[in-house]
Amino acid sequence: MPVKLTVTGAHAVAQAMRQINPDVVAAYPITPQTPVVEYYATFVADGMVDTILVPVESEHSAMSAVVGAAAAGARTMTATAANGLALMIEIVYIAASYRLPIIMPLVNRALSGPLNIHCDHSDAMLARDSGWIQFFTENHQEAYDFTIIATKLAEKENVLLPAMVNLDGFITSHGVESFEMLDDEVVKEFVGTWNPKYSLLDTENPVTFGPVDLFDYYFEHHRQQEEAMNNAYEELPKVFEEFAKISGRKYDFLDLYKTDDADYIMVVMNSTASTAKYVVDELREEGKKVGLIKPQVFTPFPKKEFQKALNGRKGVVILDRAMSFGKEAPLYSLIKSALYEVPSRPKLGSYIYGLGGRNTSPKMIRQAFEDAFNDNLVADEQRYLGLRE
Amino acid sequence: MSNLKGWKEIPIGGVIDKPATSRLYKTGEWRVSRPVIDREVCINCMQCWLYCPDMSIEGSIEGKRMKLGEFKMEYCKGCGVCAAVCPVNAIVMKPESEFIDE
C-alpha cells in the first residue's frame, strides 16, 4: 500500500532514487541540492540500495563519472543545482550526445553572479539546448513521481536520452509537505531492469564510446538526437498512462487548471503554479474566467498542446523565472513562436518573476492577470513582477 | 561524402559498434590542396613514394625497377611533401576547390 510521508522535497526525490536503485550515483554537494544526495548516502550506508556512491571532487567529475558508468552499462543518477550544472555543462551535452539515459534531479537555483543560492530557473535554461529531456515539478509529489517517470522514459530503446527533473530550490527541496510514496515493489516493477544497448563491459561485443566525430558524421548524430526527442514526445503519453495505472495520478504535458472556459490564461512552471492556482480560485470567485497552464515537460517542448490550449483565448500571460538577456524570455519565446500558425492568436504578455528567489506574491500574479483583463498586453514588451523601479 | 551512410543507418551516440574499424575510416577529407602528377614528366625515381608521410602513394615492382602507382586521395592530407621533393617538378599542388564536386 502507498504510504503518506511528510518530508522535504529533497527527501521525496531521494526516496524515488532509492526505489529505482541505480547502480552508480556520483555527485558533488551544492546548495540546495545537497540534502538529496545526503539522504541517498544514508540509504547507501544502511545497505538499502545496491548503488555505488562516488563522492567526486567537482560537478564536472560527477557528470564524467556517471557518463563513464553509463557507458559501461550501469543505471546512473546524479543531482545538482545552478553553478554545479554550469561546471558540468560540458559533460551534460556529452551525456546527451552519447545517448546515455542518466537521471538528474536539478534543484533549481539562480546562476551566479552575483552570488545567490535561492530559486530561479536560470540553471535549467542554461541546459535547455543540451539534448536532455526536461521535466518541471510543482511540489513534492510531482518531484517524486517525475523522477520515476523520467527513468521509465529515458531508458526506452527508441529514446535513450538523459532526463532532468526540475524542482524549486528551497521551496520544494527544503519545504516539508506530504506526498504519497508507492510501494518499493511497484516502482521496481515499473522501471524494470536496465538493459543497455551498448556496454563497455560487454567484452563479447566490444564497442567504442566517444570517438572523434567530424564533419562526416557529427551532423547525422545530431539528427538522431532530434529523432530521439521526437520519440520521447511520442512515448510520453504512454508512460503517463502506465504511471496512472500504478499511482492513480494521471499526468500530461500540460497541467490544465480551470482552463476549459477560460478567456485569460497564465502559464507558469514549478512551485509558483501553486500560488497562481490560489489566485485563479480567487478570481473565479470574483466571476473572472481565468485558468492556469503549468507545463510539466519543457523539452521536448509541447508545442501542439500549447497550440490547442491557447488558440482562441483573449489573453495569455507567460511567467518566466529566468531571463535571456537581449532576447525574449525562454518559455515566452517558445510559446509565442508556437502560436504563429494558430487560427486565432490570443494577446500575449511576457513577465519575468522571482529571480534569485524573490518572493512572488498573489498580488503580483493578480497584477499580470489585471493587465490581461484591461487589454493591456503588448506581445513585444517584457515586464517584471516584484521588481523595484 | 556521398558514399557515407545516412543518419538512419549508423549506430546512435557516435558509438563504434565493432572493433578494428579504423582501417575503414578515410582520413583525407580535410585536405585543402592535392597533388596532381604529370606522368609524361615523371621519371619513376620514387622520391615522392618514399617521403609521403601517410603512405598515400602506391608503388609496385616491375622487373628490377619500381614503378609509381596511384595517389590515394582517401588518405592524402595535401601536405605537399611529394611536390617539394620531386626532382623534375612533375607534381603540382592544386586547390581542393577545383575538385569539390568529384
CSV table of C-alpha atoms in Angstrom, one decimal:
chain,number,residue,atom,x,y,z
A,1,MET,CA,0.0,0.0,0.0
A,2,PRO,CA,1.3,3.5,-0.7
A,3,VAL,CA,2.2,5.5,2.4
A,4,LYS,CA,2.0,9.2,3.1
A,5,LEU,CA,5.3,10.7,4.1
A,6,THR,CA,5.6,14.2,5.4
A,7,VAL,CA,9.2,15.2,4.5
A,8,THR,CA,11.2,17.7,2.5
A,9,GLY,CA,11.2,17.6,-1.3
A,10,ALA,CA,14.8,16.6,-1.3
A,11,HIS,CA,13.8,13.6,0.8
A,12,ALA,CA,11.0,12.7,-1.5
A,13,VAL,CA,13.4,12.7,-4.5
A,14,ALA,CA,15.9,10.6,-2.6
A,15,GLN,CA,13.1,8.0,-1.9
A,16,ALA,CA,12.3,7.8,-5.6
A,17,MET,CA,16.0,7.2,-6.3
A,18,ARG,CA,16.1,4.5,-3.6
A,19,GLN,CA,13.2,2.7,-5.2
A,20,ILE,CA,14.8,3.0,-8.7
A,21,ASN,CA,18.0,1.7,-7.2
A,22,PRO,CA,20.6,2.9,-9.7
A,23,ASP,CA,23.9,1.1,-10.0
A,24,VAL,CA,26.0,4.2,-9.7
A,25,VAL,CA,25.4,7.7,-8.2
A,26,ALA,CA,28.2,10.3,-8.4
A,27,ALA,CA,27.6,13.7,-7.0
A,28,TYR,CA,29.1,16.8,-5.5
A,29,PRO,CA,27.3,18.8,-2.9
A,30,ILE,CA,25.8,22.2,-3.8
A,31,THR,CA,23.1,24.2,-2.1
A,32,PRO,CA,20.2,23.5,-2.4
A,33,GLN,CA,20.8,20.0,-3.9
A,34,THR,CA,22.9,18.8,-1.0
A,35,PRO,CA,20.1,17.0,1.0
A,36,VAL,CA,19.1,14.9,-2.0
A,37,VAL,CA,22.5,13.2,-2.0
A,38,GLU,CA,22.8,13.3,1.8
A,39,TYR,CA,19.6,11.3,2.2
A,40,TYR,CA,20.7,9.0,-0.6
A,41,ALA,CA,24.1,8.5,1.0
A,42,THR,CA,22.2,7.3,4.2
A,43,PHE,CA,20.4,4.7,2.1
A,44,VAL,CA,23.7,3.5,0.7
A,45,ALA,CA,25.3,3.4,4.1
A,46,ASP,CA,22.4,1.5,5.6
A,47,GLY,CA,22.6,-1.1,2.8
A,48,MET,CA,19.1,-0.3,1.5
A,49,VAL,CA,20.3,0.0,-2.1
A,50,ASP,CA,22.8,-1.7,-4.4
A,51,THR,CA,24.3,1.6,-5.5
A,52,ILE,CA,28.0,2.5,-5.7
A,53,LEU,CA,28.1,6.1,-4.5
A,54,VAL,CA,31.1,8.1,-5.8
A,55,PRO,CA,31.8,11.3,-3.8
A,56,VAL,CA,33.7,13.1,-6.5
A,57,GLU,CA,35.6,16.4,-6.3
A,58,SER,CA,33.5,18.6,-8.6
A,59,GLU,CA,30.4,18.5,-10.7
A,60,HIS,CA,32.5,18.2,-13.8
A,61,SER,CA,33.7,14.9,-12.3
A,62,ALA,CA,30.3,13.9,-11.2
A,63,MET,CA,28.8,14.0,-14.7
A,64,SER,CA,32.0,12.5,-16.1
A,65,ALA,CA,31.8,9.6,-13.6
A,66,VAL,CA,28.2,8.9,-14.4
A,67,VAL,CA,28.9,9.1,-18.2
A,68,GLY,CA,31.6,6.6,-17.8
A,69,ALA,CA,29.5,4.3,-15.6
A,70,ALA,CA,26.5,4.6,-18.0
A,71,ALA,CA,28.7,3.8,-21.0
A,72,ALA,CA,29.8,0.7,-19.0
A,73,GLY,CA,26.2,-0.2,-18.9
A,74,ALA,CA,25.1,1.0,-15.4
A,75,ARG,CA,21.9,2.7,-14.5
A,76,THR,CA,23.1,6.0,-13.2
A,77,MET,CA,22.0,9.2,-11.4
A,78,THR,CA,23.4,12.4,-10.1
A,79,ALA,CA,21.9,15.6,-8.9
A,80,THR,CA,23.0,19.2,-8.9
A,81,ALA,CA,21.9,22.9,-8.9
A,82,ALA,CA,22.9,26.2,-10.5
A,83,ASN,CA,26.7,26.6,-10.6
A,84,GLY,CA,27.2,22.9,-10.2
A,85,LEU,CA,25.3,22.5,-13.5
A,86,ALA,CA,27.3,25.3,-15.1
A,87,LEU,CA,30.5,23.5,-14.1
A,88,MET,CA,29.4,20.2,-15.5
A,89,ILE,CA,27.7,21.6,-18.6
A,90,GLU,CA,30.4,20.3,-21.0
A,91,ILE,CA,29.7,16.8,-19.9
A,92,VAL,CA,25.9,17.4,-19.8
A,93,TYR,CA,25.9,17.9,-23.6
A,94,ILE,CA,28.2,14.9,-24.0
A,95,ALA,CA,25.8,12.6,-21.9
A,96,ALA,CA,23.0,13.5,-24.3
A,97,SER,CA,25.1,13.0,-27.5
A,98,TYR,CA,26.3,9.7,-26.2
A,99,ARG,CA,22.7,8.8,-25.7
A,100,LEU,CA,23.1,7.8,-22.0
A,101,PRO,CA,19.9,7.7,-20.0
A,102,ILE,CA,21.3,9.4,-16.9
A,103,ILE,CA,18.6,10.8,-14.5
A,104,MET,CA,19.4,14.1,-12.7
A,105,PRO,CA,17.2,16.0,-10.3
A,106,LEU,CA,18.1,19.6,-10.8
A,107,VAL,CA,17.2,21.7,-7.7
A,108,ASN,CA,16.6,25.0,-9.3
A,109,ARG,CA,18.8,27.8,-8.1
A,110,ALA,CA,19.9,31.1,-9.6
A,111,LEU,CA,23.1,31.1,-11.5
A,112,SER,CA,25.9,33.4,-10.3
A,113,GLY,CA,26.5,36.2,-10.4
A,114,PRO,CA,26.1,38.0,-8.3
A,115,LEU,CA,26.2,35.1,-5.9
A,116,ASN,CA,22.8,33.8,-4.9
A,117,ILE,CA,21.6,30.5,-3.5
A,118,HIS,CA,17.9,30.9,-4.0
A,119,CYS,CA,15.4,29.7,-6.6
A,120,ASP,CA,15.0,30.7,-10.2
A,121,HIS,CA,15.2,28.7,-13.4
A,122,SER,CA,18.3,30.2,-15.0
A,123,ASP,CA,20.1,26.9,-14.3
A,124,ALA,CA,17.5,24.8,-16.2
A,125,MET,CA,17.6,27.3,-19.1
A,126,LEU,CA,21.4,27.0,-19.3
A,127,ALA,CA,20.8,23.4,-20.3
A,128,ARG,CA,17.7,23.9,-22.5
A,129,ASP,CA,19.6,23.1,-25.7
A,130,SER,CA,21.7,20.3,-24.2
A,131,GLY,CA,19.6,17.5,-25.6
A,132,TRP,CA,18.2,16.5,-22.2
A,133,ILE,CA,14.6,15.8,-21.5
A,134,GLN,CA,13.4,18.4,-19.0
A,135,PHE,CA,10.6,17.9,-16.6
A,136,PHE,CA,9.3,20.6,-14.2
A,137,THR,CA,7.5,19.8,-11.0
A,138,GLU,CA,5.3,21.9,-8.7
A,139,ASN,CA,5.6,20.1,-5.4
A,140,HIS,CA,6.9,17.0,-3.5
A,141,GLN,CA,4.5,14.6,-5.1
A,142,GLU,CA,5.5,15.6,-8.6
A,143,ALA,CA,9.2,15.7,-7.9
A,144,TYR,CA,8.9,12.1,-6.6
A,145,ASP,CA,6.6,10.9,-9.4
A,146,PHE,CA,8.6,12.5,-12.2
A,147,THR,CA,11.9,11.0,-11.0
A,148,ILE,CA,10.3,7.6,-11.6
A,149,ILE,CA,8.6,8.7,-14.9
A,150,ALA,CA,11.9,10.1,-16.2
A,151,THR,CA,13.7,6.8,-15.6
A,152,LYS,CA,11.0,4.9,-17.5
A,153,LEU,CA,11.1,7.3,-20.4
A,154,ALA,CA,14.8,7.8,-20.7
A,155,GLU,CA,15.6,4.1,-20.9
A,156,LYS,CA,13.2,3.3,-23.7
A,157,GLU,CA,15.2,1.9,-26.6
A,158,ASN,CA,13.9,4.5,-29.1
A,159,VAL,CA,14.6,7.4,-26.7
A,160,LEU,CA,17.9,6.7,-24.8
A,161,LEU,CA,18.3,10.3,-23.7
A,162,PRO,CA,19.2,11.7,-20.3
A,163,ALA,CA,16.5,13.4,-18.3
A,164,MET,CA,16.5,16.1,-15.6
A,165,VAL,CA,13.7,16.6,-13.1
A,166,ASN,CA,13.5,20.2,-12.0
A,167,LEU,CA,12.2,21.1,-8.6
A,168,ASP,CA,12.4,24.6,-7.0
A,169,GLY,CA,15.3,25.2,-4.7
A,170,PHE,CA,14.4,25.6,-1.0
A,171,ILE,CA,10.6,26.0,-1.8
A,172,THR,CA,10.3,22.4,-2.8
A,173,SER,CA,13.7,20.9,-1.8
A,174,HIS,CA,13.7,22.1,1.8
A,175,GLY,CA,10.0,22.7,2.5
A,176,VAL,CA,8.1,20.0,4.3
A,177,GLU,CA,5.0,18.6,2.7
A,178,SER,CA,3.1,15.3,2.4
A,179,PHE,CA,3.4,13.1,-0.6
A,180,GLU,CA,2.3,9.6,-1.3
A,181,MET,CA,5.1,7.1,-1.8
A,182,LEU,CA,4.4,4.0,-3.8
A,183,ASP,CA,5.4,0.5,-2.7
A,184,ASP,CA,9.0,-0.4,-3.4
A,185,GLU,CA,8.0,-3.4,-5.4
A,186,VAL,CA,5.6,-1.4,-7.6
A,187,VAL,CA,8.3,1.1,-8.5
A,188,LYS,CA,10.8,-1.6,-9.1
A,189,GLU,CA,8.5,-3.4,-11.5
A,190,PHE,CA,7.5,-0.1,-13.2
A,191,VAL,CA,11.1,0.9,-14.1
A,192,GLY,CA,12.2,-2.7,-14.7
A,193,THR,CA,15.7,-3.8,-15.2
A,194,TRP,CA,18.0,-1.6,-17.3
A,195,ASN,CA,19.4,-3.4,-20.3
A,196,PRO,CA,21.9,-1.1,-22.0
A,197,LYS,CA,22.0,-1.1,-25.8
A,198,TYR,CA,25.8,-0.9,-25.7
A,199,SER,CA,28.1,-1.6,-22.8
A,200,LEU,CA,31.9,-1.1,-22.5
A,201,LEU,CA,31.9,-4.2,-20.1
A,202,ASP,CA,30.4,-6.5,-22.8
A,203,THR,CA,33.7,-8.0,-24.0
A,204,GLU,CA,31.8,-10.3,-26.4
A,205,ASN,CA,30.6,-7.2,-28.3
A,206,PRO,CA,33.4,-4.6,-27.9
A,207,VAL,CA,32.3,-1.0,-28.6
A,208,THR,CA,34.0,2.4,-28.7
A,209,PHE,CA,32.3,5.4,-26.9
A,210,GLY,CA,33.4,8.9,-27.7
A,211,PRO,CA,35.5,8.8,-30.9
A,212,VAL,CA,36.1,12.0,-32.7
A,213,ASP,CA,33.1,12.7,-35.0
A,214,LEU,CA,33.9,15.3,-37.6
A,215,PHE,CA,32.0,16.9,-40.5
A,216,ASP,CA,31.3,13.5,-42.0
A,217,TYR,CA,29.0,12.1,-39.2
A,218,TYR,CA,28.5,14.7,-36.4
A,219,PHE,CA,25.6,16.2,-38.3
A,220,GLU,CA,23.9,12.8,-38.7
A,221,HIS,CA,24.3,12.1,-35.0
A,222,HIS,CA,22.6,15.3,-34.1
A,223,ARG,CA,19.7,14.4,-36.4
A,224,GLN,CA,19.4,11.2,-34.5
A,225,GLN,CA,19.2,13.1,-31.2
A,226,GLU,CA,16.3,15.1,-32.6
A,227,GLU,CA,14.6,11.9,-33.6
A,228,ALA,CA,15.1,10.5,-30.1
A,229,MET,CA,13.5,13.7,-28.7
A,230,ASN,CA,10.6,13.3,-31.1
A,231,ASN,CA,10.3,9.7,-29.9
A,232,ALA,CA,10.3,10.9,-26.3
A,233,TYR,CA,7.4,13.1,-27.2
A,234,GLU,CA,5.5,10.2,-28.8
A,235,GLU,CA,6.3,7.8,-25.9
A,236,LEU,CA,5.4,10.1,-23.0
A,237,PRO,CA,1.6,9.8,-23.2
A,238,LYS,CA,2.1,6.0,-22.9
A,239,VAL,CA,4.4,6.4,-19.9
A,240,PHE,CA,1.9,8.8,-18.3
A,241,GLU,CA,-0.8,6.2,-18.9
A,242,GLU,CA,1.2,3.4,-17.3
A,243,PHE,CA,2.1,5.6,-14.4
A,244,ALA,CA,-1.5,6.4,-13.8
A,245,LYS,CA,-2.2,2.7,-13.5
A,246,ILE,CA,0.2,2.2,-10.6
A,247,SER,CA,-0.4,5.6,-8.9
A,248,GLY,CA,-3.8,6.9,-9.8
A,249,ARG,CA,-2.1,10.1,-10.8
A,250,LYS,CA,-2.6,11.0,-14.4
A,251,TYR,CA,-0.1,13.5,-15.8
A,252,ASP,CA,0.1,15.1,-19.1
A,253,PHE,CA,2.5,17.5,-21.0
A,254,LEU,CA,0.5,20.4,-19.6
A,255,ASP,CA,-1.3,20.6,-16.3
A,256,LEU,CA,-4.5,22.5,-17.3
A,257,TYR,CA,-6.2,24.2,-14.3
A,258,LYS,CA,-9.7,25.6,-14.9
A,259,THR,CA,-8.8,26.4,-18.5
A,260,ASP,CA,-11.9,24.8,-20.2
A,261,ASP,CA,-13.9,28.0,-20.4
A,262,ALA,CA,-11.1,30.5,-19.6
A,263,ASP,CA,-10.7,33.7,-21.5
A,264,TYR,CA,-7.5,34.5,-19.8
A,265,ILE,CA,-4.7,32.0,-19.1
A,266,MET,CA,-1.5,32.2,-17.2
A,267,VAL,CA,1.5,29.9,-17.9
A,268,VAL,CA,4.0,29.3,-15.1
A,269,MET,CA,6.3,26.5,-14.2
A,270,ASN,CA,7.1,24.7,-10.9
A,271,SER,CA,6.1,25.8,-7.4
A,272,THR,CA,4.7,29.3,-8.3
A,273,ALA,CA,1.9,27.4,-10.1
A,274,SER,CA,0.6,26.7,-6.6
A,275,THR,CA,0.4,30.4,-5.9
A,276,ALA,CA,-1.1,31.1,-9.3
A,277,LYS,CA,-3.8,28.4,-8.7
A,278,TYR,CA,-4.8,30.2,-5.5
A,279,VAL,CA,-5.1,33.5,-7.4
A,280,VAL,CA,-7.1,31.7,-10.2
A,281,ASP,CA,-9.5,30.4,-7.5
A,282,GLU,CA,-9.9,34.0,-6.0
A,283,LEU,CA,-10.5,35.5,-9.5
A,284,ARG,CA,-13.0,32.7,-10.3
A,285,GLU,CA,-14.9,33.7,-7.2
A,286,GLU,CA,-15.0,37.2,-8.5
A,287,GLY,CA,-16.5,35.9,-11.7
A,288,LYS,CA,-13.4,36.2,-13.9
A,289,LYS,CA,-12.9,33.4,-16.5
A,290,VAL,CA,-9.3,32.6,-15.8
A,291,GLY,CA,-7.2,29.5,-15.9
A,292,LEU,CA,-3.6,28.3,-15.5
A,293,ILE,CA,-1.3,26.1,-17.5
A,294,LYS,CA,1.7,24.5,-15.8
A,295,PRO,CA,4.0,22.8,-18.3
A,296,GLN,CA,5.3,19.5,-16.8
A,297,VAL,CA,7.5,18.9,-19.8
A,298,PHE,CA,9.7,21.7,-21.2
A,299,THR,CA,11.9,19.5,-23.5
A,300,PRO,CA,10.5,18.1,-25.8
A,301,PHE,CA,8.5,21.3,-25.9
A,302,PRO,CA,4.8,20.5,-26.0
A,303,LYS,CA,4.1,22.8,-28.9
A,304,LYS,CA,0.9,21.2,-30.2
A,305,GLU,CA,-0.5,21.0,-26.7
A,306,PHE,CA,0.1,24.8,-26.3
A,307,GLN,CA,-1.5,25.5,-29.7
A,308,LYS,CA,-4.6,23.5,-28.7
A,309,ALA,CA,-4.8,25.1,-25.3
A,310,LEU,CA,-4.2,28.7,-26.2
A,311,ASN,CA,-5.9,29.1,-29.6
A,312,GLY,CA,-8.9,31.4,-29.4
A,313,ARG,CA,-8.2,32.8,-25.9
A,314,LYS,CA,-8.5,36.5,-25.2
A,315,GLY,CA,-5.2,36.9,-23.3
A,316,VAL,CA,-2.3,34.8,-22.2
A,317,VAL,CA,0.3,35.9,-19.7
A,318,ILE,CA,3.5,33.9,-19.5
A,319,LEU,CA,5.8,34.0,-16.5
A,320,ASP,CA,9.5,33.2,-16.8
A,321,ARG,CA,11.8,32.7,-13.8
A,322,ALA,CA,14.8,33.3,-16.0
A,323,MET,CA,16.0,35.9,-18.4
A,324,SER,CA,17.6,35.6,-21.8
A,325,PHE,CA,19.3,39.0,-21.9
A,326,GLY,CA,18.7,40.8,-25.1
A,327,LYS,CA,16.2,38.3,-26.2
A,328,GLU,CA,12.7,37.2,-25.2
A,329,ALA,CA,12.4,35.0,-22.1
A,330,PRO,CA,12.8,31.3,-22.7
A,331,LEU,CA,9.3,30.0,-22.0
A,332,TYR,CA,7.7,33.1,-23.5
A,333,SER,CA,9.6,32.9,-26.8
A,334,LEU,CA,8.7,29.3,-27.3
A,335,ILE,CA,5.0,29.8,-26.7
A,336,LYS,CA,5.0,32.9,-28.8
A,337,SER,CA,6.5,31.0,-31.7
A,338,ALA,CA,4.3,28.0,-31.2
A,339,LEU,CA,1.3,30.3,-31.7
A,340,TYR,CA,2.5,31.6,-35.1
A,341,GLU,CA,0.2,29.3,-37.1
A,342,VAL,CA,-2.9,29.1,-34.8
A,343,PRO,CA,-6.1,30.5,-36.4
A,344,SER,CA,-7.0,32.8,-33.5
A,345,ARG,CA,-4.0,34.1,-31.7
A,346,PRO,CA,-4.5,35.5,-28.2
A,347,LYS,CA,-2.9,38.7,-26.9
A,348,LEU,CA,0.3,37.8,-25.2
A,349,GLY,CA,2.2,39.2,-22.2
A,350,SER,CA,5.7,38.3,-21.0
A,351,TYR,CA,6.5,38.6,-17.3
A,352,ILE,CA,9.8,37.9,-15.5
A,353,TYR,CA,9.4,37.0,-11.9
A,354,GLY,CA,11.1,35.6,-8.9
A,355,LEU,CA,14.8,35.9,-9.9
A,356,GLY,CA,17.3,35.0,-7.3
A,357,GLY,CA,14.5,33.7,-5.0
A,358,ARG,CA,12.5,37.0,-5.0
A,359,ASN,CA,9.2,36.1,-3.4
A,360,THR,CA,6.2,36.0,-5.8
A,361,SER,CA,3.0,37.0,-4.0
A,362,PRO,CA,-0.6,36.5,-5.0
A,363,LYS,CA,-0.7,40.3,-5.6
A,364,MET,CA,2.0,40.1,-8.3
A,365,ILE,CA,0.2,37.2,-10.0
A,366,ARG,CA,-3.0,39.2,-9.9
A,367,GLN,CA,-1.2,42.2,-11.5
A,368,ALA,CA,-0.4,40.1,-14.6
A,369,PHE,CA,-4.0,38.9,-14.9
A,370,GLU,CA,-5.2,42.5,-14.4
A,371,ASP,CA,-3.1,43.6,-17.4
A,372,ALA,CA,-4.9,40.9,-19.4
A,373,PHE,CA,-8.3,42.0,-18.2
A,374,ASN,CA,-7.6,45.6,-19.1
A,375,ASP,CA,-6.5,44.7,-22.6
A,376,ASN,CA,-3.0,46.0,-21.6
A,377,LEU,CA,-0.9,43.2,-23.1
A,378,VAL,CA,1.9,44.1,-25.6
A,379,ALA,CA,3.5,41.0,-27.2
A,380,ASP,CA,6.9,42.6,-27.8
A,381,GLU,CA,7.2,44.1,-24.3
A,382,GLN,CA,8.9,42.3,-21.4
A,383,ARG,CA,7.5,43.2,-17.9
A,384,TYR,CA,8.7,42.4,-14.4
A,385,LEU,CA,6.8,41.3,-11.4
A,386,GLY,CA,8.0,42.4,-8.0
A,387,LEU,CA,10.9,44.5,-9.4
A,388,ARG,CA,11.7,47.9,-7.7
A,389,GLU,CA,11.8,50.7,-10.2
B,1,MET,CA,30.7,12.4,-48.9
B,2,SER,CA,28.1,10.7,-51.0
B,3,ASN,CA,29.5,7.2,-50.1
B,4,LEU,CA,28.9,7.8,-46.4
B,5,LYS,CA,25.9,6.4,-44.5
B,6,GLY,CA,22.7,8.3,-43.6
B,7,TRP,CA,21.5,9.1,-40.1
B,8,LYS,CA,19.1,6.2,-40.0
B,9,GLU,CA,21.9,3.7,-40.9
B,10,ILE,CA,24.5,4.4,-38.3
B,11,PRO,CA,24.7,3.4,-34.6
B,12,ILE,CA,23.4,6.1,-32.2
B,13,GLY,CA,25.6,8.2,-29.9
B,14,GLY,CA,28.7,8.1,-32.1
B,15,VAL,CA,29.3,4.6,-30.8
B,16,ILE,CA,31.5,2.4,-33.0
B,17,ASP,CA,29.8,-1.0,-32.5
B,18,LYS,CA,32.6,-3.2,-34.0
B,19,PRO,CA,36.3,-3.5,-33.2
B,20,ALA,CA,39.1,-2.8,-35.6
B,21,THR,CA,37.2,-0.5,-37.9
B,22,SER,CA,39.8,2.3,-38.1
B,23,ARG,CA,41.1,0.9,-41.5
B,24,LEU,CA,37.6,1.8,-42.9
B,25,TYR,CA,38.0,5.4,-41.9
B,26,LYS,CA,39.1,7.7,-44.7
B,27,THR,CA,41.3,10.5,-43.3
B,28,GLY,CA,41.9,12.5,-46.4
B,29,GLU,CA,38.7,14.6,-46.3
B,30,TRP,CA,40.2,17.7,-44.7
B,31,ARG,CA,42.8,18.3,-47.3
B,32,VAL,CA,42.9,21.8,-48.8
B,33,SER,CA,45.1,21.0,-51.8
B,34,ARG,CA,46.0,17.9,-53.6
B,35,PRO,CA,49.0,16.7,-55.7
B,36,VAL,CA,48.4,16.3,-59.4
B,37,ILE,CA,51.1,14.4,-61.3
B,38,ASP,CA,52.1,14.8,-64.9
B,39,ARG,CA,53.0,11.2,-65.9
B,40,GLU,CA,54.8,12.4,-69.0
B,41,VAL,CA,57.4,14.3,-66.9
B,42,CYS,CA,57.7,11.7,-64.0
B,43,ILE,CA,60.9,9.7,-64.1
B,44,ASN,CA,59.8,7.0,-61.6
B,45,CYS,CA,62.5,8.0,-59.1
B,46,MET,CA,60.1,7.1,-56.3
B,47,GLN,CA,61.2,10.0,-54.1
B,48,CYS,CA,57.5,11.0,-53.5
B,49,TRP,CA,56.6,7.4,-52.7
B,50,LEU,CA,59.5,7.3,-50.2
B,51,TYR,CA,58.7,10.7,-48.5
B,52,CYS,CA,54.9,10.5,-48.3
B,53,PRO,CA,54.1,10.6,-44.5
B,54,ASP,CA,50.8,8.9,-45.0
B,55,MET,CA,51.8,6.2,-47.4
B,56,SER,CA,49.2,7.6,-49.8
B,57,ILE,CA,51.3,7.0,-52.9
B,58,GLU,CA,51.4,3.5,-54.2
B,59,GLY,CA,54.3,1.8,-55.9
B,60,SER,CA,55.0,-1.6,-57.5
B,61,ILE,CA,58.0,-3.5,-58.7
B,62,GLU,CA,58.4,-4.0,-62.5
B,63,GLY,CA,61.4,-6.2,-63.2
B,64,LYS,CA,64.3,-4.7,-61.4
B,65,ARG,CA,62.8,-1.2,-61.1
B,66,MET,CA,60.0,0.3,-59.1
B,67,LYS,CA,57.0,2.0,-60.8
B,68,LEU,CA,55.0,4.8,-59.4
B,69,GLY,CA,51.3,3.9,-58.8
B,70,GLU,CA,48.2,5.8,-57.8
B,71,PHE,CA,47.9,8.8,-55.4
B,72,LYS,CA,45.3,7.7,-52.8
B,73,MET,CA,43.1,10.7,-52.1
B,74,GLU,CA,41.3,8.8,-49.2
B,75,TYR,CA,44.3,9.3,-47.1
B,76,CYS,CA,46.3,12.2,-48.7
B,77,LYS,CA,46.4,15.2,-46.3
B,78,GLY,CA,47.7,17.6,-49.0
B,79,CYS,CA,51.0,18.3,-47.2
B,80,GLY,CA,52.8,18.8,-50.4
B,81,VAL,CA,56.0,16.9,-49.5
B,82,CYS,CA,55.7,14.9,-52.7
B,83,ALA,CA,55.7,18.0,-54.8
B,84,ALA,CA,58.6,19.5,-52.8
B,85,VAL,CA,60.9,16.5,-53.3
B,86,CYS,CA,60.1,15.8,-56.9
B,87,PRO,CA,63.4,16.4,-58.8
B,88,VAL,CA,61.7,17.1,-62.1
B,89,ASN,CA,58.7,19.2,-60.9
B,90,ALA,CA,56.2,16.6,-62.2
B,91,ILE,CA,53.9,17.2,-59.2
B,92,VAL,CA,51.9,20.3,-58.6
B,93,MET,CA,49.6,21.1,-55.7
B,94,LYS,CA,46.1,22.2,-56.8
B,95,PRO,CA,43.5,23.7,-54.5
B,96,GLU,CA,40.8,21.3,-53.4
B,97,SER,CA,38.1,23.8,-54.6
B,98,GLU,CA,38.9,22.6,-58.2
B,99,PHE,CA,37.7,19.1,-57.2
B,100,ILE,CA,34.8,19.9,-54.9
B,101,ASP,CA,32.1,18.2,-57.0
B,102,GLU,CA,34.0,15.0,-57.5
